[in-house]
PDB file of C-alpha atoms in Angstrom:
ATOM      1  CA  UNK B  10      38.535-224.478-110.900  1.00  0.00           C
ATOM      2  CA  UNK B  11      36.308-221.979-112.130  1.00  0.00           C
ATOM      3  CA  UNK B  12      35.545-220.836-116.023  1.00  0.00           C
ATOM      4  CA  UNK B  13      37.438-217.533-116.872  1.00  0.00           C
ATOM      5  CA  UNK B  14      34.718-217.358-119.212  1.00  0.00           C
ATOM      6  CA  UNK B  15      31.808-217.980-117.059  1.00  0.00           C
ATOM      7  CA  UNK B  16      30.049-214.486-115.495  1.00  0.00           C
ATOM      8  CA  UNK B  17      30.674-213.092-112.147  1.00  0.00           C
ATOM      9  CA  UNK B  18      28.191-214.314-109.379  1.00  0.00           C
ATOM     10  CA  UNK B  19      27.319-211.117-107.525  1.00  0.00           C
ATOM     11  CA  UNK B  20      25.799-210.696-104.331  1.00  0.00           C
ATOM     12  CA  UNK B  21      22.499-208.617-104.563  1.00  0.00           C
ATOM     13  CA  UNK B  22      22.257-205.329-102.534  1.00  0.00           C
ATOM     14  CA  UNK B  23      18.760-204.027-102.199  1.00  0.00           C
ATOM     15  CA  UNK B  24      19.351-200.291-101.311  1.00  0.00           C
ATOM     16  CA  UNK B  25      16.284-198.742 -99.799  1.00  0.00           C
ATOM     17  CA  UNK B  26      15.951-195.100 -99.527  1.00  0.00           C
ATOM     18  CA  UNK B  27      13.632-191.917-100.465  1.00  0.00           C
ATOM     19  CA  UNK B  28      14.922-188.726 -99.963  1.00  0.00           C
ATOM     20  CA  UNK B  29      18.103-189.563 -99.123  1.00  0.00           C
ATOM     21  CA  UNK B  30      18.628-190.759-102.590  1.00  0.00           C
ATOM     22  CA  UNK B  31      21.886-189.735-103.980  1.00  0.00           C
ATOM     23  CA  UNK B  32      23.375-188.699-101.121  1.00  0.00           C
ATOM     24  CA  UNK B  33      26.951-189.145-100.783  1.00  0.00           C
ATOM     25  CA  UNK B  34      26.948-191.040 -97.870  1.00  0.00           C
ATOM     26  CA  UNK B  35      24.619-193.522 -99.548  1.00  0.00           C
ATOM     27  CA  UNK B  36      26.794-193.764-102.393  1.00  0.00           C
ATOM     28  CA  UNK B  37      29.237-194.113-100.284  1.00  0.00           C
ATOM     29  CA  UNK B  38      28.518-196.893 -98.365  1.00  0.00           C
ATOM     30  CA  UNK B  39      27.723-198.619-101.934  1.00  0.00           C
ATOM     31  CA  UNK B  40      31.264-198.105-103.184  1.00  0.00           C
ATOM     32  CA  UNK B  41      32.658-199.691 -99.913  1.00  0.00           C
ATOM     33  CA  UNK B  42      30.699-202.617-100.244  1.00  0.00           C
ATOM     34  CA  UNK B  43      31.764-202.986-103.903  1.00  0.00           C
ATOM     35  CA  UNK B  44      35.254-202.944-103.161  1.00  0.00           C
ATOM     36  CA  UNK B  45      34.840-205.700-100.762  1.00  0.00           C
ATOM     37  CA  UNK B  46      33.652-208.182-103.371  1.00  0.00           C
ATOM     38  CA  UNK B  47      31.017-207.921-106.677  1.00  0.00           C
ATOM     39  CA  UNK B  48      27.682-206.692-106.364  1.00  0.00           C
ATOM     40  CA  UNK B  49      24.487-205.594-107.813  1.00  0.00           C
ATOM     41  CA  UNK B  50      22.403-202.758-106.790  1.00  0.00           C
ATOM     42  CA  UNK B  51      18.378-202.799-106.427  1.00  0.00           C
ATOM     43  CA  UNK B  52      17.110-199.736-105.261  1.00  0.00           C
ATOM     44  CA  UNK B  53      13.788-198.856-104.517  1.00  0.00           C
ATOM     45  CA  UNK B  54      12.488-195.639-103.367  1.00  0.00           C
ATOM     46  CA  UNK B  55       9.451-195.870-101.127  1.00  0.00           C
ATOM     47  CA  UNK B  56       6.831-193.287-101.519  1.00  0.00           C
ATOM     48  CA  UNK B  57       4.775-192.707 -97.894  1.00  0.00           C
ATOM     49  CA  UNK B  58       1.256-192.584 -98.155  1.00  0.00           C
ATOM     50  CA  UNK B  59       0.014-189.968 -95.871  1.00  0.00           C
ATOM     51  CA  UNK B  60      -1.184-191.088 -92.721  1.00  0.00           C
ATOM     52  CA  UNK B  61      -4.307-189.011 -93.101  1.00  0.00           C
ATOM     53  CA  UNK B  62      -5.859-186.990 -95.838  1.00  0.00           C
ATOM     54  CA  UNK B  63      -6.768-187.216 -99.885  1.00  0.00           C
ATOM     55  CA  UNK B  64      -3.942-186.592-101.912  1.00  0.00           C
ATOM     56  CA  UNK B  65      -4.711-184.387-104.463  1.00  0.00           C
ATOM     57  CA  UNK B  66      -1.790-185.024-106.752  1.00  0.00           C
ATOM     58  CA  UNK B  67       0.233-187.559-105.858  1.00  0.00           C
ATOM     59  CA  UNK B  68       2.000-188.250-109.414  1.00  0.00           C
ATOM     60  CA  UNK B  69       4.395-185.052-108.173  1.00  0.00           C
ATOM     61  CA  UNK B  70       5.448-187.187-104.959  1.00  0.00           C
ATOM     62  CA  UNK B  71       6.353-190.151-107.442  1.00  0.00           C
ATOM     63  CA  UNK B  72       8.062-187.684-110.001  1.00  0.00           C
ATOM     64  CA  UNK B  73       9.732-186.209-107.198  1.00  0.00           C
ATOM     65  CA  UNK B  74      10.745-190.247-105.579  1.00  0.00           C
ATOM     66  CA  UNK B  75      11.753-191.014-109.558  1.00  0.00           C
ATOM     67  CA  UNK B  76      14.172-187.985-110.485  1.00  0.00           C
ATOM     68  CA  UNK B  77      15.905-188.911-106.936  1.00  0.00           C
ATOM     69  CA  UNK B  78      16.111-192.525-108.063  1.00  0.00           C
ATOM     70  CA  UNK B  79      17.355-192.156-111.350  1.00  0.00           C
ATOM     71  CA  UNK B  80      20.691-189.491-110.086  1.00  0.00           C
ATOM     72  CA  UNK B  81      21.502-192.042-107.536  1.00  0.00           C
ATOM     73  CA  UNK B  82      20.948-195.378-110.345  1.00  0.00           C
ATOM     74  CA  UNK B  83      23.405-193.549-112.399  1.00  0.00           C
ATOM     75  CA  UNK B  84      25.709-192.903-109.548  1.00  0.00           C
ATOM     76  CA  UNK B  85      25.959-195.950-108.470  1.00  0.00           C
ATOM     77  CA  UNK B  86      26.474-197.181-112.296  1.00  0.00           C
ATOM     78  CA  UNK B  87      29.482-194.155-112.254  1.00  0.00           C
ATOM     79  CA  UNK B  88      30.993-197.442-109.824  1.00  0.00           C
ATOM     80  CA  UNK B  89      30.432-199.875-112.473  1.00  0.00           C
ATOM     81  CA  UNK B  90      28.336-201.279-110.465  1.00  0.00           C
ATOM     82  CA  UNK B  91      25.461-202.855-112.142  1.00  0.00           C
ATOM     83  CA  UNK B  92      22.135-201.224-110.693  1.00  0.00           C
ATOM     84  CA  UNK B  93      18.349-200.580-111.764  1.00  0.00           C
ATOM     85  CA  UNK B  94      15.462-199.638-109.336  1.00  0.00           C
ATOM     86  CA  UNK B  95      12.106-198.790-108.794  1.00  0.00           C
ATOM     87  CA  UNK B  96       9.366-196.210-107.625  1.00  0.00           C
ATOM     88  CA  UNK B  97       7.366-197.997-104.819  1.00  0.00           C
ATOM     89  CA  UNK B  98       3.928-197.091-103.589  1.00  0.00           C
ATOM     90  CA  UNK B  99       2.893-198.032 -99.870  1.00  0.00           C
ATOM     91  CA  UNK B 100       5.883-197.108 -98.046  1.00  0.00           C
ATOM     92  CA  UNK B 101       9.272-198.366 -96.865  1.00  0.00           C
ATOM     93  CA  UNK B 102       8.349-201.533 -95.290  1.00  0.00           C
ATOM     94  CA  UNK B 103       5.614-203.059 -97.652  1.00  0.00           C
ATOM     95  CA  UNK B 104       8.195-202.050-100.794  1.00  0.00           C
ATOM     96  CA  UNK B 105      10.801-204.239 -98.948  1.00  0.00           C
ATOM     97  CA  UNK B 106       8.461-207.436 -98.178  1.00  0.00           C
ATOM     98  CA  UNK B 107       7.659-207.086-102.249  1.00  0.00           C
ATOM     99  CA  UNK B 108      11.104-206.686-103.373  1.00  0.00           C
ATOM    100  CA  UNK B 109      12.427-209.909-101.252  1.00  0.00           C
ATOM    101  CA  UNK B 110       9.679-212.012-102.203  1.00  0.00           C
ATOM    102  CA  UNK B 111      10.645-211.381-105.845  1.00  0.00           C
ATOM    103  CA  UNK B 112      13.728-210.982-105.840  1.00  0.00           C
ATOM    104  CA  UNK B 113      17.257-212.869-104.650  1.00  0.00           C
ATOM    105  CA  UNK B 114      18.446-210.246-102.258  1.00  0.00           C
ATOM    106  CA  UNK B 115      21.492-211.342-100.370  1.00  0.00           C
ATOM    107  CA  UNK B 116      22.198-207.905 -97.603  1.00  0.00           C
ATOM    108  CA  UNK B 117      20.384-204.419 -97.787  1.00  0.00           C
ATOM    109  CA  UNK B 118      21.224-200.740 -96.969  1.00  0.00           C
ATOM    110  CA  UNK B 119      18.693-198.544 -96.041  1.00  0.00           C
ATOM    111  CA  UNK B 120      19.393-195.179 -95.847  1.00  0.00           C
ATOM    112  CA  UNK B 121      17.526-192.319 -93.689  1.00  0.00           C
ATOM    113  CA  UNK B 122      17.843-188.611 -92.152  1.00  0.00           C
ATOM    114  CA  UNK B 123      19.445-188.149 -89.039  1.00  0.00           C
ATOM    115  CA  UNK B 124      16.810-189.392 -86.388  1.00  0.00           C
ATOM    116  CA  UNK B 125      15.631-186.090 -85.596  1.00  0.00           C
ATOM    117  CA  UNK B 126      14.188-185.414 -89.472  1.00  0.00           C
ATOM    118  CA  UNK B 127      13.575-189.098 -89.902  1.00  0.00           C
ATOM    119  CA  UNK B 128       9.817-190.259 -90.268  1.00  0.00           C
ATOM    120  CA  UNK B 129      11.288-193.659 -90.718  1.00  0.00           C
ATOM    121  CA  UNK B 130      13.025-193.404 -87.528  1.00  0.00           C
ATOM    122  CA  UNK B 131      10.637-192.537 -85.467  1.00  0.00           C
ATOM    123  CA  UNK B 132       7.905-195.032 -86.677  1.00  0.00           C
ATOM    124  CA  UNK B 133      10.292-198.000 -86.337  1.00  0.00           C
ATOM    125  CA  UNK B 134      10.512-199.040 -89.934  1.00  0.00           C
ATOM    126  CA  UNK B 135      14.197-200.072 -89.444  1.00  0.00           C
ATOM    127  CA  UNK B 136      13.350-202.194 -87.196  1.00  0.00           C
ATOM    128  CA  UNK B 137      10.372-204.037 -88.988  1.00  0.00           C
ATOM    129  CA  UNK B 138      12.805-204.227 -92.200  1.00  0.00           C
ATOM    130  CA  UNK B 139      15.211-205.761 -90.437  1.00  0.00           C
ATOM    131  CA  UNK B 140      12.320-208.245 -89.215  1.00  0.00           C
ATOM    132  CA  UNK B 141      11.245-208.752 -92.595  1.00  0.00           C
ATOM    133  CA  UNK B 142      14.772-209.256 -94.115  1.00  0.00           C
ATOM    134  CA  UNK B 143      15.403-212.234 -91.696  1.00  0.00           C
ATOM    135  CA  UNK B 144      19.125-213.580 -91.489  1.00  0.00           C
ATOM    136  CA  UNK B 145      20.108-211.105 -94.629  1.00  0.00           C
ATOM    137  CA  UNK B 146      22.619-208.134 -92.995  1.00  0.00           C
ATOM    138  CA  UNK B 147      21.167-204.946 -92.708  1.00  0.00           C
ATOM    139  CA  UNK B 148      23.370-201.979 -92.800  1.00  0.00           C
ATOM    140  CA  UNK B 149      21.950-198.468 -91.542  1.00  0.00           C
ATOM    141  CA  UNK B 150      23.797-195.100 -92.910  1.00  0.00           C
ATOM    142  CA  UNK B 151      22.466-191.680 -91.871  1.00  0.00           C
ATOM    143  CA  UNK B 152      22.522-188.944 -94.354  1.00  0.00           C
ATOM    144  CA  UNK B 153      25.006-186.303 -93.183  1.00  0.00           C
ATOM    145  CA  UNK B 154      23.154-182.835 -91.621  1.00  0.00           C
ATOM    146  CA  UNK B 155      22.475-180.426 -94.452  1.00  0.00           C
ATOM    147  CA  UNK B 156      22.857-183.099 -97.449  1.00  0.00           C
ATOM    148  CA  UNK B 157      20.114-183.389 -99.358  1.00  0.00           C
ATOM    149  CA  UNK B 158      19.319-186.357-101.791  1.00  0.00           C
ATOM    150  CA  UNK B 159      16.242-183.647-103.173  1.00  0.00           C
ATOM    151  CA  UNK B 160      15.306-180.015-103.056  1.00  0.00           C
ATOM    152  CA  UNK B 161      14.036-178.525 -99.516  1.00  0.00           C
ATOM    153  CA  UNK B 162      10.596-179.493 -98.102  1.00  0.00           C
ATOM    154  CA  UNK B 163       8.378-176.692 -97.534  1.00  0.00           C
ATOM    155  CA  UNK B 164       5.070-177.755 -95.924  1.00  0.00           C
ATOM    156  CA  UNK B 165       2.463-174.928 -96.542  1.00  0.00           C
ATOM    157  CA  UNK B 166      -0.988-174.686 -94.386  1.00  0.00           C
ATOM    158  CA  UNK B 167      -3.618-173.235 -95.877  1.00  0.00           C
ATOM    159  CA  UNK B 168      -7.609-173.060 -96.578  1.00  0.00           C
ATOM    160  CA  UNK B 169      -9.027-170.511 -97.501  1.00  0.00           C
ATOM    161  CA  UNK B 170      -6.279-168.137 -98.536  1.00  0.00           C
ATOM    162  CA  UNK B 171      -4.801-170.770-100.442  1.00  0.00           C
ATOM    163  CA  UNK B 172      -5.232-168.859-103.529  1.00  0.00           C
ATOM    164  CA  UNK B 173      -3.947-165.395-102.231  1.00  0.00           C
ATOM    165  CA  UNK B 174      -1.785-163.398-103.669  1.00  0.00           C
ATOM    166  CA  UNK B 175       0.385-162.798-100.927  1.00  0.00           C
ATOM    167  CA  UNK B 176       0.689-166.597-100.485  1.00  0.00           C
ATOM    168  CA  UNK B 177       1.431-167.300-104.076  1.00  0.00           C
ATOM    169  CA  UNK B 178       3.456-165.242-104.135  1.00  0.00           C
ATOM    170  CA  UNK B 179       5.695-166.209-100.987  1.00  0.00           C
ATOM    171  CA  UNK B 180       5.615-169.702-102.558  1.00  0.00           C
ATOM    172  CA  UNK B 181       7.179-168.405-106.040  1.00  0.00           C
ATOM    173  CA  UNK B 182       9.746-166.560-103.986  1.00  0.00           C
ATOM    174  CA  UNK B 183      10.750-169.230-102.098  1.00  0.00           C
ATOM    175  CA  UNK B 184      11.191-171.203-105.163  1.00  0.00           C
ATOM    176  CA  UNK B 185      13.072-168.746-106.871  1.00  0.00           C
ATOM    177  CA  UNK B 186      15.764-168.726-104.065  1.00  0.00           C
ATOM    178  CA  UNK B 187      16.553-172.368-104.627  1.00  0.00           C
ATOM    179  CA  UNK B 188      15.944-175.915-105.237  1.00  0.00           C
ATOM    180  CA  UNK B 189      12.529-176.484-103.199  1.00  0.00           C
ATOM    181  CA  UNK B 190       9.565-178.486-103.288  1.00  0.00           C
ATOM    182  CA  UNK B 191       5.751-177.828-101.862  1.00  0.00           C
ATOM    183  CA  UNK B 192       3.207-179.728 -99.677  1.00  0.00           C
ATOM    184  CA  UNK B 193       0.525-177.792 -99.160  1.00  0.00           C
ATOM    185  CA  UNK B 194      -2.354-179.089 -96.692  1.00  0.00           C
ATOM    186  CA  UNK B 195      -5.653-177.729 -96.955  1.00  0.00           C
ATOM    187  CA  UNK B 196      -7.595-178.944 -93.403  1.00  0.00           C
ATOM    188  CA  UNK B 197     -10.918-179.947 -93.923  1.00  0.00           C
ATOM    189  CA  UNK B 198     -13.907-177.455 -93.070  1.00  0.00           C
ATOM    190  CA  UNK B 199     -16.310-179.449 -92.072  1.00  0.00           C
ATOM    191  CA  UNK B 200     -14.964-182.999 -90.402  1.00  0.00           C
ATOM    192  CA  UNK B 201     -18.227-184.373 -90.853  1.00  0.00           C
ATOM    193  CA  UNK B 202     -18.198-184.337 -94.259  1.00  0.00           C
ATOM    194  CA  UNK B 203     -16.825-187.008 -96.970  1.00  0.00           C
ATOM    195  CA  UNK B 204     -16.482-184.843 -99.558  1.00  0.00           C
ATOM    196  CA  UNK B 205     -14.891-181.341 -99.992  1.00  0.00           C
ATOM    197  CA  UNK B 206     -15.359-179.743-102.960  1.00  0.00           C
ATOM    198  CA  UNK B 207     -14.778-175.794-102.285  1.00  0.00           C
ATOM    199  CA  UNK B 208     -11.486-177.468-100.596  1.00  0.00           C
ATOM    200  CA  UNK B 209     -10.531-179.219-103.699  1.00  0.00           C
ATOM    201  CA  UNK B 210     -11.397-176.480-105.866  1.00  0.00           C
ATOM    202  CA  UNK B 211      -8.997-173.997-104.341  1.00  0.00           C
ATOM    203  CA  UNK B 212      -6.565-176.699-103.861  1.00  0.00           C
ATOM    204  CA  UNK B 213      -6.427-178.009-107.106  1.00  0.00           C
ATOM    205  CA  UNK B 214      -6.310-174.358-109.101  1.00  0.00           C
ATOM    206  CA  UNK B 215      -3.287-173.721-106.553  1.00  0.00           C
ATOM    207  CA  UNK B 216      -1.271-176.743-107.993  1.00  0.00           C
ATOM    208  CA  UNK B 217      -2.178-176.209-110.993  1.00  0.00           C
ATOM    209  CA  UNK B 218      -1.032-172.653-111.483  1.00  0.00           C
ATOM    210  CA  UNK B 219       1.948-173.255-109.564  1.00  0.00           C
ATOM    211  CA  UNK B 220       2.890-176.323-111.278  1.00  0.00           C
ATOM    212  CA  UNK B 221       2.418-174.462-115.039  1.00  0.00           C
ATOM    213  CA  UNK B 222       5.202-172.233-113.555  1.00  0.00           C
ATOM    214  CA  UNK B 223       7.516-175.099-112.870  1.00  0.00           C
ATOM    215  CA  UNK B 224       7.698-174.924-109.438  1.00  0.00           C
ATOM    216  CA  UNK B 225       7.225-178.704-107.968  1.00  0.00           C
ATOM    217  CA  UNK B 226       4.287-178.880-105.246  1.00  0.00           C
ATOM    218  CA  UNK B 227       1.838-181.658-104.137  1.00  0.00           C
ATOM    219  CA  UNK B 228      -1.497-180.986-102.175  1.00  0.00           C
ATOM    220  CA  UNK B 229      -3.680-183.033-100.067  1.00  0.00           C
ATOM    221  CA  UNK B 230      -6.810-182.099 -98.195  1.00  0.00           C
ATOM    222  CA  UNK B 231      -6.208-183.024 -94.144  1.00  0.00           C
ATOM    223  CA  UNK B 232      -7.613-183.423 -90.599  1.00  0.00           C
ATOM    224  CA  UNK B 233      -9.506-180.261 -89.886  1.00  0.00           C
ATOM    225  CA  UNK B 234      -7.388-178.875 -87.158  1.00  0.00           C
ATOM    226  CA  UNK B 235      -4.520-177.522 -88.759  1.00  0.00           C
ATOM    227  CA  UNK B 236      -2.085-178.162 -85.640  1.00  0.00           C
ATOM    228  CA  UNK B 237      -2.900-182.074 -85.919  1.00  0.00           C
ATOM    229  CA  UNK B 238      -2.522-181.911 -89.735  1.00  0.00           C
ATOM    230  CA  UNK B 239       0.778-180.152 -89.753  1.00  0.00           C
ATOM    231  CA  UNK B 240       2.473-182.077 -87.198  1.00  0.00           C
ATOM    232  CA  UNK B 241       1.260-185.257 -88.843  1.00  0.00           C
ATOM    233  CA  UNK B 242       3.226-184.195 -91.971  1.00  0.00           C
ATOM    234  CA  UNK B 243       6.336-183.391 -89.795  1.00  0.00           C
ATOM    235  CA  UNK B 244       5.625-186.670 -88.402  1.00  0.00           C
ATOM    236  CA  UNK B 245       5.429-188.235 -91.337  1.00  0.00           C
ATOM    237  CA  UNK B 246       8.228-186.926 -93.903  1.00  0.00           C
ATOM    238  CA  UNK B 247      11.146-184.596 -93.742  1.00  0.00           C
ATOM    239  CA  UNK B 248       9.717-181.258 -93.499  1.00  0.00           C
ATOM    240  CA  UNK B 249      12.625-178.258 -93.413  1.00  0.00           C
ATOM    241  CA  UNK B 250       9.866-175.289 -93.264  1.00  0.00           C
ATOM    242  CA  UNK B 251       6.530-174.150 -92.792  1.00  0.00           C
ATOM    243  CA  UNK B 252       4.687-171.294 -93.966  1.00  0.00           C
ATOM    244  CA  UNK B 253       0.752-170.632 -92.372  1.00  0.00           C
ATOM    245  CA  UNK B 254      -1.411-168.615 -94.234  1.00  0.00           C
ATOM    246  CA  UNK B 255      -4.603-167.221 -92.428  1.00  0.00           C
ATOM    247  CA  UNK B 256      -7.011-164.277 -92.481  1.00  0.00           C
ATOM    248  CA  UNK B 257      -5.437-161.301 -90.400  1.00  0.00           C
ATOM    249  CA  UNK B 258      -6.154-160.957 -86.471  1.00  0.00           C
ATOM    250  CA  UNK B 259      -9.768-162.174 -85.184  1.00  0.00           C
ATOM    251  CA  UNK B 260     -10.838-162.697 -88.803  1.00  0.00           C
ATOM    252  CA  UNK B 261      -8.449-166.200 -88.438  1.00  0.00           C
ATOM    253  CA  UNK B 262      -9.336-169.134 -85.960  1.00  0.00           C
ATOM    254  CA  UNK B 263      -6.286-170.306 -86.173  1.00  0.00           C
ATOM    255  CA  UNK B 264      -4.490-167.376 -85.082  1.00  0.00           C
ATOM    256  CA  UNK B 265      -7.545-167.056 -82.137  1.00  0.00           C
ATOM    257  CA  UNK B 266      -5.925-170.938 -81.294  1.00  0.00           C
ATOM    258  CA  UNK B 267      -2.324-169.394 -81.459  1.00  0.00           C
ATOM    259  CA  UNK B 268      -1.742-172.113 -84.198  1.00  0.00           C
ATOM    260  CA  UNK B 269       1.340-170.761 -85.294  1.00  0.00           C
ATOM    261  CA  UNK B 270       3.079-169.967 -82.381  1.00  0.00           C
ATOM    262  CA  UNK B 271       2.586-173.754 -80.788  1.00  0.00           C
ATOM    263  CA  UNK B 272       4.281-174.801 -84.610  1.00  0.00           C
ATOM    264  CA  UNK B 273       6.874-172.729 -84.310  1.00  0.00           C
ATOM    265  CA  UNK B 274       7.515-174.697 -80.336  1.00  0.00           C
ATOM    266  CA  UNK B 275       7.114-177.758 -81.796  1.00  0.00           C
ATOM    267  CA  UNK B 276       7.828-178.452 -85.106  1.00  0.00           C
ATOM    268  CA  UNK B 277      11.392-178.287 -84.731  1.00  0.00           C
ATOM    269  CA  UNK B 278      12.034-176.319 -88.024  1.00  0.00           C
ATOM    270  CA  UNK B 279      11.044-172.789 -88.913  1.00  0.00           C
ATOM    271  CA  UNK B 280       8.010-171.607 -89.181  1.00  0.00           C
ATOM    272  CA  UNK B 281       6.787-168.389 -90.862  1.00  0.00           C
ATOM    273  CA  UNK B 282       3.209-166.673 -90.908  1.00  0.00           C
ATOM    274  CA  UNK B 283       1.854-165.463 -93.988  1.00  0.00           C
ATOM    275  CA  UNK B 284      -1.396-163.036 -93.566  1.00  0.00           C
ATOM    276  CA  UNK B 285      -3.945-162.687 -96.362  1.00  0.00           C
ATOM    277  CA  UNK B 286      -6.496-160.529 -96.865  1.00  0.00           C
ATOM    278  CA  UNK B 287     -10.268-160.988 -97.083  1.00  0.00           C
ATOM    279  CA  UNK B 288     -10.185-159.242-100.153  1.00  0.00           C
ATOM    280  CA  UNK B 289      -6.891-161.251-101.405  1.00  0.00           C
ATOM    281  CA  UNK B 290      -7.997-164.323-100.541  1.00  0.00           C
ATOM    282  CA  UNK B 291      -8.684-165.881-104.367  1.00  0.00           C
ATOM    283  CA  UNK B 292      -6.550-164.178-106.964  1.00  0.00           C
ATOM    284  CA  UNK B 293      -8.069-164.609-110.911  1.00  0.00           C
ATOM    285  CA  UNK B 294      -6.707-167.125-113.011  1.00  0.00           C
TER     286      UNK B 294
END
């Protein structure tokens, strides 16, 4: 016979999930475990590395990972369920192998998009965690279309005009129409170069006037052709829309490579075209 006095052996439920953090389907799925029998919550949100590129500010994409984790850690507490959880660089499946080779973890829940928006998905990394997790049950739950653990994902491509005005400013309106978050990609000029410090420059003075007007955005410089670096991004993360921003008419390669009409048939989300002129194309601080 047991000790009334004794504590409560729990199973351990490592929830694993980025931006599908405090969704209500992932909550969810947490209170129906609970009421099946006491548990305690680990969850760790994963934060991708891109798969190509220099990130130029990455401490927004773990802000942005950290403000997700801590609504759904107090969510889950809302259960009285006892939970705490982590930030996680490297991605999903490398933050998994870490957690269960520190931790007793019992089951898991991992948490994506839909397959369509899922990065996750379509680079298998369900199936490699439920490799690594071994005889421990895995349960899957999809994020319901149109819920959002985080704000929208707006990928912006841009190199040169990344400091227009007409750019900046379609960036500041789309954040004042809602919750949204930036990626912008600046693709390389020169491939054969390591370094690329007119890139940077631009890149960084972007973020950092846009970030000193609250508005949350990340940057990385990318593979030179803007079609490969896009897609990898879509690829990669859940993108919801694009904006291009290019020189007008023959003055842009890209549009002389029809770069955003082949987005627009293959990104799967929409894409809009933001000209810039010569003259516009670096605005004063």
């Amino acid at each position: 016979m047991s000790d009334p006095g004794s504590p409560v052996e729990r199973s351990v439920v490592l929830v694993v999930a980025n931006e599908t953090l405090g969704g209500d389907v992932l909550v969810e799925a947490v209170r129906r475990r609970a009421a099946r029998g006491p548990i305690r919550v680990v969850v760790v949100a994963p934060v991708n590395e891109p798969s190509a590129g220099y990130v130029v500010y990455q401490d927004s994409r773990r802000a942005a990972a950290g403000r997700r984790l801590d609504r759904t850690v107090e969510a889950i507490r809302a259960l009285d369920v006892p939970a705490h959880g982590g930030v996680f660089d490297g991605g999903p499946l490398a933050a998994v192998k870490d957690i269960l080779a520190l931790e007793r973890i019992d089951e898991l829940i991992v948490s994506t998009h839909p397959e369509a928006k899922s990065g996750w998905l379509r680079r298998n990394l369900l199936d490699e965690i439920r490799k690594a997790a071994g005889d421990r049950p895995v349960e899957h739950v999809f994020a319901e279309d149109g819920e959002r653990g985080g704000p929208v994902n707006v990928l912006v491509v841009a190199n040169e005009t990344v400091l227009g005005a007409p750019l900046l400013h379609r960036i500041r309106s789309r954040a004042g129409q809602g919750d949204a978050a930036f990626l912008v990609v600046c693709p390389q000029s020169d491939p054969s170069e390591s370094e690329h410090p007119d890139a940077e420059r631009r890149l960084r003075r972007a973020l950092s006037m846009l970030r000193g007007e609250g508005i949350e955005v990340h940057g990385q410089i990318a593979h030179p052709d803007p079609y490969t670096a896009a897609i990898q991004v879509v690829r990669d993360e859940r993108v919801d829309e694009i904006v291009v921003s290019t020189f007008p008419g023959e003055r842009s390669g890209w549009i002389r490579r029809d770069l955003v009409a082949r987005l627009q048939a293959d990104a799967g989300v929409p894409v809009e075209h933001v000209v810039v002129e010569a003259t516009a194309a670096e605005v004063t601080a």
